[in-house]
Backbone as JSON Lines, residues from 0, in Angstrom:
{"i":0,"aa":"R","n":[-0.97,15.76,8.77],"ca":[-0.76,15.2,10.08],"c":[-1.88,14.21,10.37]}
{"i":1,"aa":"V","n":[-1.49,13.07,10.87],"ca":[-2.47,12.05,11.24],"c":[-2.35,11.82,12.73]}
{"i":2,"aa":"S","n":[-3.48,11.87,13.43],"ca":[-3.52,11.57,14.85],"c":[-4.0,10.15,15.03]}
{"i":3,"aa":"F","n":[-3.47,9.48,16.01],"ca":[-3.84,8.09,16.26],"c":[-4.8,8.02,17.43]}
{"i":4,"aa":"A","n":[-5.96,7.42,17.19],"ca":[-6.98,7.32,18.22],"c":[-6.99,5.92,18.82]}
{"i":5,"aa":"G","n":[-5.96,5.18,18.62],"ca":[-5.86,3.81,19.12],"c":[-5.1,2.99,18.11]}
{"i":6,"aa":"R","n":[-4.6,1.86,18.51],"ca":[-3.76,1.04,17.64],"c":[-4.51,0.67,16.35]}
{"i":7,"aa":"G","n":[-3.93,1.07,15.21],"ca":[-4.51,0.73,13.93],"c":[-5.68,1.6,13.5]}
{"i":8,"aa":"T","n":[-6.06,2.57,14.3],"ca":[-7.17,3.45,13.95],"c":[-6.65,4.86,13.79]}
{"i":9,"aa":"Q","n":[-7.06,5.53,12.74],"ca":[-6.61,6.89,12.51],"c":[-7.81,7.82,12.53]}
{"i":10,"aa":"A","n":[-7.59,9.03,12.98],"ca":[-8.65,10.04,12.94],"c":[-8.06,11.32,12.38]}
{"i":11,"aa":"A","n":[-8.82,12.03,11.62],"ca":[-8.36,13.32,11.12],"c":[-8.21,14.24,12.31]}
{"i":12,"aa":"E","n":[-7.08,14.95,12.36],"ca":[-6.83,15.82,13.49],"c":[-7.96,16.84,13.61]}
{"i":13,"aa":"G","n":[-8.5,16.96,14.79],"ca":[-9.57,17.92,15.05],"c":[-10.94,17.43,14.64]}
{"i":14,"aa":"S","n":[-11.05,16.21,14.09],"ca":[-12.36,15.75,13.63],"c":[-13.2,15.2,14.77]}
{"i":15,"aa":"G","n":[-12.54,14.73,15.83],"ca":[-13.28,14.18,16.96],"c":[-13.92,12.84,16.67]}
{"i":16,"aa":"R","n":[-13.56,12.19,15.59],"ca":[-14.14,10.89,15.28],"c":[-13.05,9.94,14.79]}
{"i":17,"aa":"E","n":[-13.23,8.65,15.08],"ca":[-12.29,7.65,14.62],"c":[-12.74,7.14,13.27]}
{"i":18,"aa":"A","n":[-11.89,7.31,12.25],"ca":[-12.21,6.8,10.92],"c":[-11.0,6.97,10.03]}
{"i":19,"aa":"A","n":[-10.82,6.05,9.13],"ca":[-9.75,6.21,8.14],"c":[-10.15,7.33,7.2]}
{"i":20,"aa":"I","n":[-9.19,8.11,6.79],"ca":[-9.45,9.22,5.88],"c":[-9.36,8.64,4.47]}
{"i":21,"aa":"T","n":[-10.36,7.88,4.08],"ca":[-10.27,7.08,2.86],"c":[-10.2,7.91,1.59]}
{"i":22,"aa":"G","n":[-10.76,9.09,1.57],"ca":[-10.71,9.9,0.36],"c":[-9.32,10.35,0.0]}
{"i":23,"aa":"D","n":[-8.44,10.51,0.98],"ca":[-7.09,11.01,0.75],"c":[-6.02,9.94,0.84]}
{"i":24,"aa":"L","n":[-6.34,8.76,1.34],"ca":[-5.34,7.71,1.53],"c":[-5.34,6.76,0.36]}
{"i":25,"aa":"V","n":[-4.15,6.46,-0.15],"ca":[-4.02,5.53,-1.26],"c":[-2.92,4.52,-0.95]}
{"i":26,"aa":"A","n":[-3.01,3.37,-1.61],"ca":[-2.0,2.33,-1.45],"c":[-1.3,2.1,-2.79]}
{"i":27,"aa":"P","n":[0.02,2.26,-2.82],"ca":[0.75,1.91,-4.04],"c":[0.74,0.38,-4.23]}
{"i":28,"aa":"Q","n":[1.31,-0.1,-5.34],"ca":[1.31,-1.53,-5.61],"c":[1.96,-2.33,-4.49]}
{"i":29,"aa":"M","n":[3.12,-1.91,-4.03],"ca":[3.78,-2.59,-2.92],"c":[3.28,-1.93,-1.64]}
{"i":30,"aa":"S","n":[2.33,-2.57,-0.98],"ca":[1.72,-1.91,0.17],"c":[1.97,-2.64,1.5]}
{"i":31,"aa":"E","n":[2.72,-3.75,1.48],"ca":[3.08,-4.4,2.73],"c":[4.01,-3.47,3.51]}
{"i":32,"aa":"V","n":[3.71,-3.24,4.77],"ca":[4.42,-2.24,5.56],"c":[5.71,-2.8,6.15]}
{"i":33,"aa":"E","n":[6.78,-2.04,5.94],"ca":[8.07,-2.27,6.6],"c":[8.46,-0.95,7.25]}
{"i":34,"aa":"E","n":[8.84,-0.99,8.52],"ca":[9.24,0.23,9.22],"c":[10.58,0.04,9.92]}
{"i":35,"aa":"T","n":[11.38,1.1,9.9],"ca":[12.65,1.12,10.6],"c":[12.76,2.45,11.33]}
{"i":36,"aa":"T","n":[13.11,2.43,12.6],"ca":[13.33,3.67,13.34],"c":[14.7,4.21,12.98]}
{"i":37,"aa":"I","n":[14.75,5.48,12.59],"ca":[16.0,6.14,12.19],"c":[16.6,6.88,13.38]}
{"i":38,"aa":"V","n":[15.78,7.67,14.06],"ca":[16.21,8.49,15.19],"c":[15.12,8.44,16.24]}
{"i":39,"aa":"E","n":[15.5,8.31,17.49],"ca":[14.51,8.37,18.58],"c":[15.08,9.24,19.68]}
{"i":40,"aa":"D","n":[14.28,10.19,20.16],"ca":[14.76,11.1,21.2],"c":[13.87,11.11,22.44]}
{"i":41,"aa":"G","n":[13.12,10.07,22.66],"ca":[12.25,10.0,23.84],"c":[10.82,10.35,23.53]}
{"i":42,"aa":"A","n":[10.54,11.63,23.3],"ca":[9.17,12.08,23.05],"c":[8.77,11.97,21.59]}
{"i":43,"aa":"S","n":[9.75,11.72,20.71],"ca":[9.43,11.58,19.3],"c":[10.46,10.69,18.63]}
{"i":44,"aa":"R","n":[10.14,10.27,17.42],"ca":[11.08,9.48,16.63],"c":[10.81,9.72,15.16]}
{"i":45,"aa":"I","n":[11.83,9.44,14.36],"ca":[11.69,9.5,12.92],"c":[11.81,8.08,12.39]}
{"i":46,"aa":"I","n":[10.82,7.7,11.6],"ca":[10.82,6.34,11.05],"c":[10.85,6.39,9.53]}
{"i":47,"aa":"F","n":[11.44,5.34,8.95],"ca":[11.43,5.11,7.51],"c":[10.38,4.04,7.28]}
{"i":48,"aa":"R","n":[9.46,4.3,6.33],"ca":[8.39,3.34,6.06],"c":[8.29,3.07,4.57]}
{"i":49,"aa":"I","n":[8.16,1.79,4.26],"ca":[7.83,1.36,2.91],"c":[6.44,0.76,3.0]}
{"i":50,"aa":"G","n":[5.59,1.08,2.06],"ca":[4.26,0.47,2.02],"c":[3.27,1.16,2.93]}
{"i":51,"aa":"G","n":[2.11,0.55,3.01],"ca":[1.02,1.14,3.77],"c":[0.33,2.22,2.97]}
{"i":52,"aa":"L","n":[-0.58,2.88,3.62],"ca":[-1.34,3.95,2.97],"c":[-0.55,5.24,3.02]}
{"i":53,"aa":"I","n":[-0.71,6.04,1.98],"ca":[-0.07,7.35,1.93],"c":[-1.14,8.4,1.69]}
{"i":54,"aa":"D","n":[-1.05,9.5,2.39],"ca":[-2.05,10.55,2.32],"c":[-1.69,11.53,1.2]}
{"i":55,"aa":"V","n":[-2.54,11.62,0.2],"ca":[-2.32,12.5,-0.95],"c":[-2.13,13.95,-0.49]}
{"i":56,"aa":"R","n":[-2.96,14.38,0.42],"ca":[-2.9,15.76,0.92],"c":[-1.54,16.03,1.57]}
{"i":57,"aa":"E","n":[-1.05,15.09,2.38],"ca":[0.25,15.27,3.03],"c":[1.38,15.34,2.01]}
{"i":58,"aa":"V","n":[1.31,14.51,0.97],"ca":[2.33,14.53,-0.08],"c":[2.36,15.9,-0.75]}
{"i":59,"aa":"E","n":[1.19,16.42,-1.07],"ca":[1.13,17.73,-1.73],"c":[1.58,18.85,-0.79]}
{"i":60,"aa":"E","n":[1.26,18.77,0.49],"ca":[1.72,19.78,1.43],"c":[3.25,19.76,1.51]}
{"i":61,"aa":"L","n":[3.83,18.56,1.48],"ca":[5.29,18.44,1.52],"c":[5.92,19.03,0.26]}
{"i":62,"aa":"T","n":[5.36,18.74,-0.9],"ca":[5.95,19.28,-2.14],"c":[5.81,20.8,-2.19]}
{"i":63,"aa":"E","n":[4.74,21.34,-1.62],"ca":[4.6,22.8,-1.55],"c":[5.65,23.4,-0.64]}
{"i":64,"aa":"K","n":[5.97,22.72,0.48],"ca":[7.0,23.22,1.4],"c":[8.35,23.35,0.72]}
{"i":65,"aa":"V","n":[8.64,22.45,-0.24],"ca":[9.93,22.53,-0.93],"c":[9.88,23.44,-2.14]}
{"i":66,"aa":"G","n":[8.73,24.1,-2.36],"ca":[8.63,25.1,-3.41],"c":[8.14,24.61,-4.76]}
{"i":67,"aa":"W","n":[7.62,23.41,-4.82],"ca":[7.08,22.92,-6.09],"c":[5.71,23.51,-6.33]}
{"i":68,"aa":"P","n":[5.32,23.65,-7.59],"ca":[3.98,24.18,-7.88],"c":[2.9,23.19,-7.48]}
{"i":69,"aa":"R","n":[1.74,23.73,-7.17],"ca":[0.59,22.9,-6.79],"c":[0.19,22.02,-7.97]}
{"i":70,"aa":"R","n":[-0.11,20.75,-7.66],"ca":[-0.53,19.81,-8.7],"c":[-1.98,19.39,-8.46]}
{"i":71,"aa":"N","n":[-2.62,18.9,-9.48],"ca":[-4.0,18.43,-9.38],"c":[-4.04,17.23,-8.42]}
{"i":72,"aa":"P","n":[-4.76,17.33,-7.29],"ca":[-4.79,16.23,-6.31],"c":[-5.27,14.9,-6.88]}
{"i":73,"aa":"H","n":[-6.2,14.95,-7.82],"ca":[-6.68,13.7,-8.43],"c":[-5.56,13.01,-9.21]}
{"i":74,"aa":"K","n":[-4.75,13.8,-9.92],"ca":[-3.62,13.23,-10.66],"c":[-2.54,12.71,-9.71]}
{"i":75,"aa":"V","n":[-2.32,13.41,-8.62],"ca":[-1.35,12.95,-7.62],"c":[-1.81,11.61,-7.04]}
{"i":76,"aa":"K","n":[-3.11,11.52,-6.74],"ca":[-3.66,10.27,-6.21],"c":[-3.44,9.12,-7.19]}
{"i":77,"aa":"L","n":[-3.73,9.36,-8.47],"ca":[-3.52,8.33,-9.49],"c":[-2.05,7.95,-9.6]}
{"i":78,"aa":"A","n":[-1.17,8.94,-9.56],"ca":[0.28,8.67,-9.63],"c":[0.73,7.8,-8.46]}
{"i":79,"aa":"L","n":[0.25,8.1,-7.26],"ca":[0.62,7.3,-6.1],"c":[0.06,5.88,-6.19]}
{"i":80,"aa":"E","n":[-1.2,5.76,-6.6],"ca":[-1.83,4.44,-6.73],"c":[-1.11,3.58,-7.77]}
{"i":81,"aa":"N","n":[-0.63,4.2,-8.83],"ca":[0.02,3.46,-9.9],"c":[1.52,3.33,-9.73]}
{"i":82,"aa":"S","n":[2.04,3.81,-8.63],"ca":[3.46,3.66,-8.34],"c":[3.74,2.26,-7.82]}
{"i":83,"aa":"F","n":[4.94,1.78,-8.08],"ca":[5.36,0.48,-7.57],"c":[5.44,0.52,-6.05]}
{"i":84,"aa":"M","n":[6.08,1.56,-5.53],"ca":[6.14,1.73,-4.08],"c":[6.37,3.18,-3.74]}
{"i":85,"aa":"V","n":[6.07,3.51,-2.5],"ca":[6.35,4.84,-1.95],"c":[7.12,4.6,-0.66]}
{"i":86,"aa":"T","n":[8.26,5.28,-0.55],"ca":[9.02,5.23,0.7],"c":[8.87,6.59,1.37]}
{"i":87,"aa":"A","n":[8.85,6.58,2.69],"ca":[8.57,7.84,3.38],"c":[9.29,7.91,4.72]}
{"i":88,"aa":"L","n":[9.51,9.14,5.15],"ca":[9.99,9.42,6.5],"c":[8.86,10.12,7.24]}
{"i":89,"aa":"Y","n":[8.61,9.67,8.46],"ca":[7.6,10.28,9.31],"c":[8.23,10.66,10.64]}
{"i":90,"aa":"R","n":[7.83,11.81,11.15],"ca":[8.17,12.19,12.52],"c":[6.96,11.83,13.37]}
{"i":91,"aa":"Q","n":[7.15,10.92,14.3],"ca":[6.06,10.47,15.18],"c":[6.23,11.1,16.56]}
{"i":92,"aa":"T","n":[5.13,11.64,17.09],"ca":[5.1,12.15,18.45],"c":[4.54,11.04,19.33]}
{"i":93,"aa":"L","n":[5.26,10.75,20.42],"ca":[4.87,9.66,21.31],"c":[4.17,10.2,22.55]}
{"i":94,"aa":"S","n":[3.25,9.41,23.11],"ca":[2.52,9.82,24.31],"c":[3.46,10.0,25.49]}
{"i":95,"aa":"E","n":[4.52,9.21,25.51],"ca":[5.57,9.28,26.53],"c":[6.76,8.54,25.94]}
{"i":96,"aa":"P","n":[7.96,8.71,26.5],"ca":[9.11,7.98,25.95],"c":[8.8,6.48,25.87]}
{"i":97,"aa":"G","n":[8.94,5.93,24.66],"ca":[8.66,4.52,24.46],"c":[7.18,4.19,24.39]}
{"i":98,"aa":"G","n":[6.33,5.21,24.48],"ca":[4.88,5.01,24.51],"c":[4.28,4.9,23.12]}
{"i":99,"aa":"S","n":[2.96,4.96,23.08],"ca":[2.25,4.83,21.81],"c":[2.36,6.11,20.98]}
{"i":100,"aa":"V","n":[2.1,5.97,19.69],"ca":[2.18,7.1,18.76],"c":[0.91,7.93,18.88]}
{"i":101,"aa":"E","n":[1.08,9.22,19.16],"ca":[-0.06,10.14,19.22],"c":[-0.39,10.69,17.84]}
{"i":102,"aa":"C","n":[0.64,11.07,17.08],"ca":[0.44,11.58,15.73],"c":[1.74,11.44,14.96]}
{"i":103,"aa":"E","n":[1.62,11.55,13.64],"ca":[2.81,11.51,12.81],"c":[2.68,12.5,11.66]}
{"i":104,"aa":"D","n":[3.82,13.05,11.26],"ca":[3.88,14.01,10.17],"c":[4.81,13.48,9.1]}
{"i":105,"aa":"L","n":[4.38,13.56,7.84],"ca":[5.21,13.18,6.71],"c":[6.3,14.23,6.55]}
{"i":106,"aa":"I","n":[7.58,13.81,6.59],"ca":[8.68,14.76,6.44],"c":[9.58,14.44,5.26]}
{"i":107,"aa":"G","n":[9.36,13.3,4.61],"ca":[10.15,12.94,3.44],"c":[9.44,11.87,2.64]}
{"i":108,"aa":"C","n":[9.68,11.86,1.32],"ca":[8.92,10.94,0.48],"c":[9.65,10.7,-0.84]}
{"i":109,"aa":"I","n":[9.55,9.47,-1.34],"ca":[10.0,9.13,-2.69],"c":[8.94,8.23,-3.31]}
{"i":110,"aa":"R","n":[8.56,8.55,-4.52],"ca":[7.63,7.7,-5.28],"c":[8.47,6.93,-6.29]}
{"i":111,"aa":"V","n":[8.23,5.61,-6.39],"ca":[9.03,4.74,-7.26],"c":[8.13,4.07,-8.29]}
{"i":112,"aa":"T","n":[8.48,4.21,-9.57],"ca":[7.83,3.42,-10.61],"c":[8.82,2.36,-11.06]}
{"i":113,"aa":"S","n":[8.29,1.21,-11.53],"ca":[9.19,0.12,-11.88],"c":[8.5,-0.91,-12.75]}
{"i":114,"aa":"D","n":[9.31,-1.63,-13.54],"ca":[8.79,-2.79,-14.25],"c":[8.83,-4.02,-13.32]}
{"i":115,"aa":"T","n":[9.31,-3.83,-12.11],"ca":[9.42,-4.82,-11.01],"c":[10.47,-5.9,-11.26]}
{"i":116,"aa":"V","n":[11.24,-5.77,-12.33],"ca":[12.25,-6.78,-12.63],"c":[13.63,-6.16,-12.85]}
{"i":117,"aa":"F","n":[13.71,-5.23,-13.8],"ca":[15.0,-4.67,-14.18],"c":[15.22,-3.23,-13.74]}
{"i":118,"aa":"N","n":[14.2,-2.39,-13.93],"ca":[14.38,-0.94,-13.82],"c":[13.41,-0.3,-12.82]}
{"i":119,"aa":"A","n":[13.9,0.76,-12.21],"ca":[13.05,1.59,-11.35],"c":[13.46,3.04,-11.55]}
{"i":120,"aa":"T","n":[12.49,3.92,-11.43],"ca":[12.76,5.36,-11.49],"c":[12.21,6.01,-10.23]}
{"i":121,"aa":"L","n":[13.02,6.86,-9.62],"ca":[12.64,7.58,-8.41],"c":[12.04,8.93,-8.83]}
{"i":122,"aa":"W","n":[10.91,9.28,-8.25],"ca":[10.19,10.52,-8.56],"c":[9.86,11.25,-7.26]}
{"i":123,"aa":"D","n":[9.64,12.53,-7.38],"ca":[9.12,13.34,-6.27],"c":[9.94,13.16,-4.99]}
{"i":124,"aa":"V","n":[11.26,13.15,-5.12],"ca":[12.13,13.01,-3.94],"c":[12.06,14.33,-3.16]}
{"i":125,"aa":"T","n":[11.49,14.26,-1.96],"ca":[11.29,15.48,-1.17],"c":[11.6,15.23,0.3]}
{"i":126,"aa":"V","n":[12.18,16.25,0.93],"ca":[12.38,16.27,2.38],"c":[11.97,17.65,2.85]}
{"i":127,"aa":"D","n":[11.17,17.69,3.9],"ca":[10.72,18.94,4.49],"c":[11.93,19.83,4.77]}
{"i":128,"aa":"P","n":[11.91,21.09,4.32],"ca":[13.05,21.99,4.55],"c":[13.47,22.1,6.02]}
{"i":129,"aa":"A","n":[12.53,21.94,6.95],"ca":[12.86,22.0,8.38],"c":[13.75,20.84,8.8]}
{"i":130,"aa":"Y","n":[13.83,19.78,7.99],"ca":[14.62,18.6,8.33],"c":[15.79,18.39,7.37]}
{"i":131,"aa":"Q","n":[15.99,19.3,6.43],"ca":[17.11,19.18,5.5],"c":[18.4,19.51,6.22]}
{"i":132,"aa":"G","n":[19.49,18.92,5.75],"ca":[20.8,19.16,6.36],"c":[21.1,18.26,7.54]}
{"i":133,"aa":"E","n":[20.21,17.32,7.84],"ca":[20.4,16.4,8.96],"c":[20.76,14.98,8.5]}
{"i":134,"aa":"G","n":[20.93,14.81,7.2],"ca":[21.25,13.49,6.67],"c":[20.04,12.61,6.41]}
{"i":135,"aa":"L","n":[18.84,13.16,6.6],"ca":[17.63,12.35,6.41],"c":[17.35,12.08,4.94]}
{"i":136,"aa":"G","n":[17.63,13.03,4.05],"ca":[17.46,12.8,2.62],"c":[18.37,11.68,2.14]}
{"i":137,"aa":"K","n":[19.61,11.7,2.6],"ca":[20.57,10.64,2.26],"c":[20.06,9.3,2.77]}
{"i":138,"aa":"T","n":[19.58,9.27,3.99],"ca":[19.06,8.03,4.58],"c":[17.85,7.53,3.79]}
{"i":139,"aa":"L","n":[16.94,8.43,3.46],"ca":[15.76,8.06,2.68],"c":[16.17,7.45,1.34]}
{"i":140,"aa":"M","n":[17.11,8.09,0.66],"ca":[17.58,7.58,-0.63],"c":[18.27,6.22,-0.47]}
{"i":141,"aa":"E","n":[19.19,6.12,0.48],"ca":[19.94,4.87,0.67],"c":[19.02,3.71,1.02]}
{"i":142,"aa":"M","n":[18.05,3.94,1.87],"ca":[17.14,2.86,2.27],"c":[16.22,2.46,1.12]}
{"i":143,"aa":"T","n":[15.83,3.42,0.3],"ca":[15.0,3.13,-0.88],"c":[15.81,2.29,-1.87]}
{"i":144,"aa":"I","n":[17.04,2.7,-2.13],"ca":[17.91,1.96,-3.05],"c":[18.16,0.54,-2.53]}
{"i":145,"aa":"R","n":[18.43,0.41,-1.24],"ca":[18.66,-0.93,-0.65],"c":[17.46,-1.84,-0.85]}
{"i":146,"aa":"K","n":[16.26,-1.29,-0.66],"ca":[15.05,-2.1,-0.85],"c":[14.95,-2.56,-2.3]}
{"i":147,"aa":"L","n":[15.2,-1.66,-3.24],"ca":[15.15,-2.04,-4.65],"c":[16.2,-3.11,-4.97]}
{"i":148,"aa":"C","n":[17.39,-2.97,-4.42],"ca":[18.44,-3.97,-4.65],"c":[18.05,-5.33,-4.04]}
{"i":149,"aa":"R","n":[17.41,-5.32,-2.86],"ca":[16.94,-6.59,-2.27],"c":[15.9,-7.25,-3.17]}
{"i":150,"aa":"L","n":[15.17,-6.45,-3.94],"ca":[14.2,-6.99,-4.88],"c":[14.85,-7.34,-6.22]}
{"i":151,"aa":"D","n":[16.19,-7.22,-6.29],"ca":[17.0,-7.49,-7.47],"c":[16.7,-6.54,-8.63]}
{"i":152,"aa":"I","n":[16.27,-5.33,-8.3],"ca":[16.1,-4.27,-9.3],"c":[17.37,-3.43,-9.22]}
{"i":153,"aa":"R","n":[18.21,-3.52,-10.25],"ca":[19.56,-2.96,-10.18],"c":[19.79,-1.72,-11.03]}
{"i":154,"aa":"T","n":[18.86,-1.38,-11.91],"ca":[19.01,-0.16,-12.7],"c":[18.03,0.86,-12.17]}
{"i":155,"aa":"I","n":[18.57,1.86,-11.49],"ca":[17.73,2.86,-10.81],"c":[18.06,4.23,-11.39]}
{"i":156,"aa":"S","n":[17.04,4.92,-11.84],"ca":[17.24,6.24,-12.45],"c":[16.41,7.28,-11.72]}
{"i":157,"aa":"L","n":[16.75,8.53,-12.0],"ca":[15.96,9.65,-11.48],"c":[16.22,10.87,-12.35]}
{"i":158,"aa":"F","n":[15.36,11.84,-12.21],"ca":[15.52,13.13,-12.87],"c":[15.8,14.13,-11.77]}
{"i":159,"aa":"A","n":[16.77,15.03,-12.0],"ca":[17.16,15.95,-10.94],"c":[17.37,17.35,-11.47]}
{"i":160,"aa":"E","n":[17.02,18.31,-10.64],"ca":[17.3,19.71,-10.92],"c":[18.81,19.94,-10.78]}
{"i":161,"aa":"P","n":[19.36,20.9,-11.54],"ca":[20.81,21.14,-11.49],"c":[21.36,21.38,-10.08]}
{"i":162,"aa":"Q","n":[20.59,22.06,-9.23],"ca":[21.09,22.41,-7.9],"c":[21.23,21.21,-6.95]}
{"i":163,"aa":"V","n":[20.69,20.04,-7.33],"ca":[20.81,18.87,-6.44],"c":[21.62,17.73,-7.08]}
{"i":164,"aa":"L","n":[22.22,17.98,-8.23],"ca":[23.01,16.94,-8.9],"c":[24.14,16.41,-8.02]}
{"i":165,"aa":"E","n":[24.83,17.3,-7.32],"ca":[25.95,16.86,-6.48],"c":[25.47,15.93,-5.35]}
{"i":166,"aa":"F","n":[24.31,16.23,-4.78],"ca":[23.72,15.36,-3.74],"c":[23.56,13.94,-4.29]}
{"i":167,"aa":"Y","n":[23.02,13.8,-5.5],"ca":[22.8,12.48,-6.08],"c":[24.11,11.82,-6.51]}
{"i":168,"aa":"R","n":[25.07,12.62,-6.97],"ca":[26.39,12.06,-7.32],"c":[27.03,11.4,-6.1]}
{"i":169,"aa":"K","n":[26.92,12.05,-4.95],"ca":[27.51,11.5,-3.72],"c":[26.85,10.18,-3.32]}
{"i":170,"aa":"L","n":[25.64,9.95,-3.81],"ca":[24.93,8.69,-3.52],"c":[25.19,7.62,-4.58]}
{"i":171,"aa":"G","n":[26.04,7.96,-5.57],"ca":[26.42,6.98,-6.58],"c":[25.73,7.12,-7.92]}
{"i":172,"aa":"F","n":[24.9,8.12,-8.11],"ca":[24.24,8.31,-9.39],"c":[25.23,8.96,-10.36]}
{"i":173,"aa":"R","n":[25.21,8.48,-11.61],"ca":[26.1,8.96,-12.65],"c":[25.33,9.15,-13.95]}
{"i":174,"aa":"K","n":[25.91,9.94,-14.84],"ca":[25.38,9.97,-16.21],"c":[25.58,8.57,-16.76]}
{"i":175,"aa":"D","n":[24.74,8.17,-17.68],"ca":[24.85,6.83,-18.24],"c":[26.25,6.62,-18.83]}
{"i":176,"aa":"P","n":[26.98,5.59,-18.36],"ca":[28.35,5.39,-18.84],"c":[28.42,5.06,-20.34]}
{"i":177,"aa":"Q","n":[27.34,4.6,-20.93],"ca":[27.32,4.3,-22.36],"c":[26.88,5.51,-23.17]}
{"i":178,"aa":"G","n":[26.69,6.64,-22.49],"ca":[26.34,7.87,-23.18],"c":[24.88,7.97,-23.59]}
{"i":179,"aa":"I","n":[24.05,7.09,-23.07],"ca":[22.63,7.12,-23.4],"c":[22.02,8.4,-22.81]}
{"i":180,"aa":"K","n":[21.28,9.1,-23.63],"ca":[20.62,10.33,-23.19],"c":[19.12,10.09,-23.13]}
{"i":181,"aa":"A","n":[18.48,10.66,-22.15],"ca":[17.02,10.6,-22.06],"c":[16.45,11.52,-23.13]}
{"i":182,"aa":"M","n":[15.34,11.12,-23.68],"ca":[14.63,11.95,-24.64],"c":[13.21,12.12,-24.15]}
{"i":183,"aa":"F","n":[12.63,13.25,-24.47],"ca":[11.29,13.57,-23.99],"c":[10.41,13.97,-25.14]}
{"i":184,"aa":"W","n":[9.17,13.63,-25.06],"ca":[8.17,14.08,-26.03],"c":[7.22,15.02,-25.3]}
{"i":185,"aa":"Y","n":[7.03,16.19,-25.82],"ca":[6.09,17.16,-25.27],"c":[5.09,17.54,-26.36]}
{"i":186,"aa":"P","n":[3.84,17.76,-25.99],"ca":[2.86,18.19,-27.01],"c":[3.26,19.57,-27.54]}
{"i":187,"aa":"I","n":[3.06,19.78,-28.82],"ca":[3.46,21.06,-29.43],"c":[2.25,21.96,-29.68]}
{"i":188,"aa":"Y","n":[1.1,21.55,-29.25],"ca":[-0.1,22.36,-29.48],"c":[-0.53,23.04,-28.22]}
């Protein structure tokens, strides 16, 4: 959770000081910020964001909420920094309807790697379980895909657990029509 102590200034919640949390914030390669409001209900809103800084700690807290094993934070930081882009959903609490943002919570995230021309792969697709079933995962995926298509990146892949294959099929993902299979190399020692 990030609290806002004024426009463009962030403070760690409970820290009592205005400062960017530089140790935990990283910028992927595509860091120019684009934001779209998805849902607004007066006192809060959910926004889709591409670019900007992403908090490593928040990403790991989100992956833990969905039941993934804990990962080395330094490796997560490197993965985010070396990603082409990160798309995210945030729930923002407003000071009053239409007012300034008091704080925001990461509720969904996709990390994208790419050669920036032909191919992109989606990784770490996560939505907070408290927000699943509301269509936000679908929105996050569709908006991420649209951004990649606007960049003329047309071959988009992902790896999925069996229990979520149908979700991705409904979004247009298919097994490779030419029968190409992914192959993996794992250390044997």
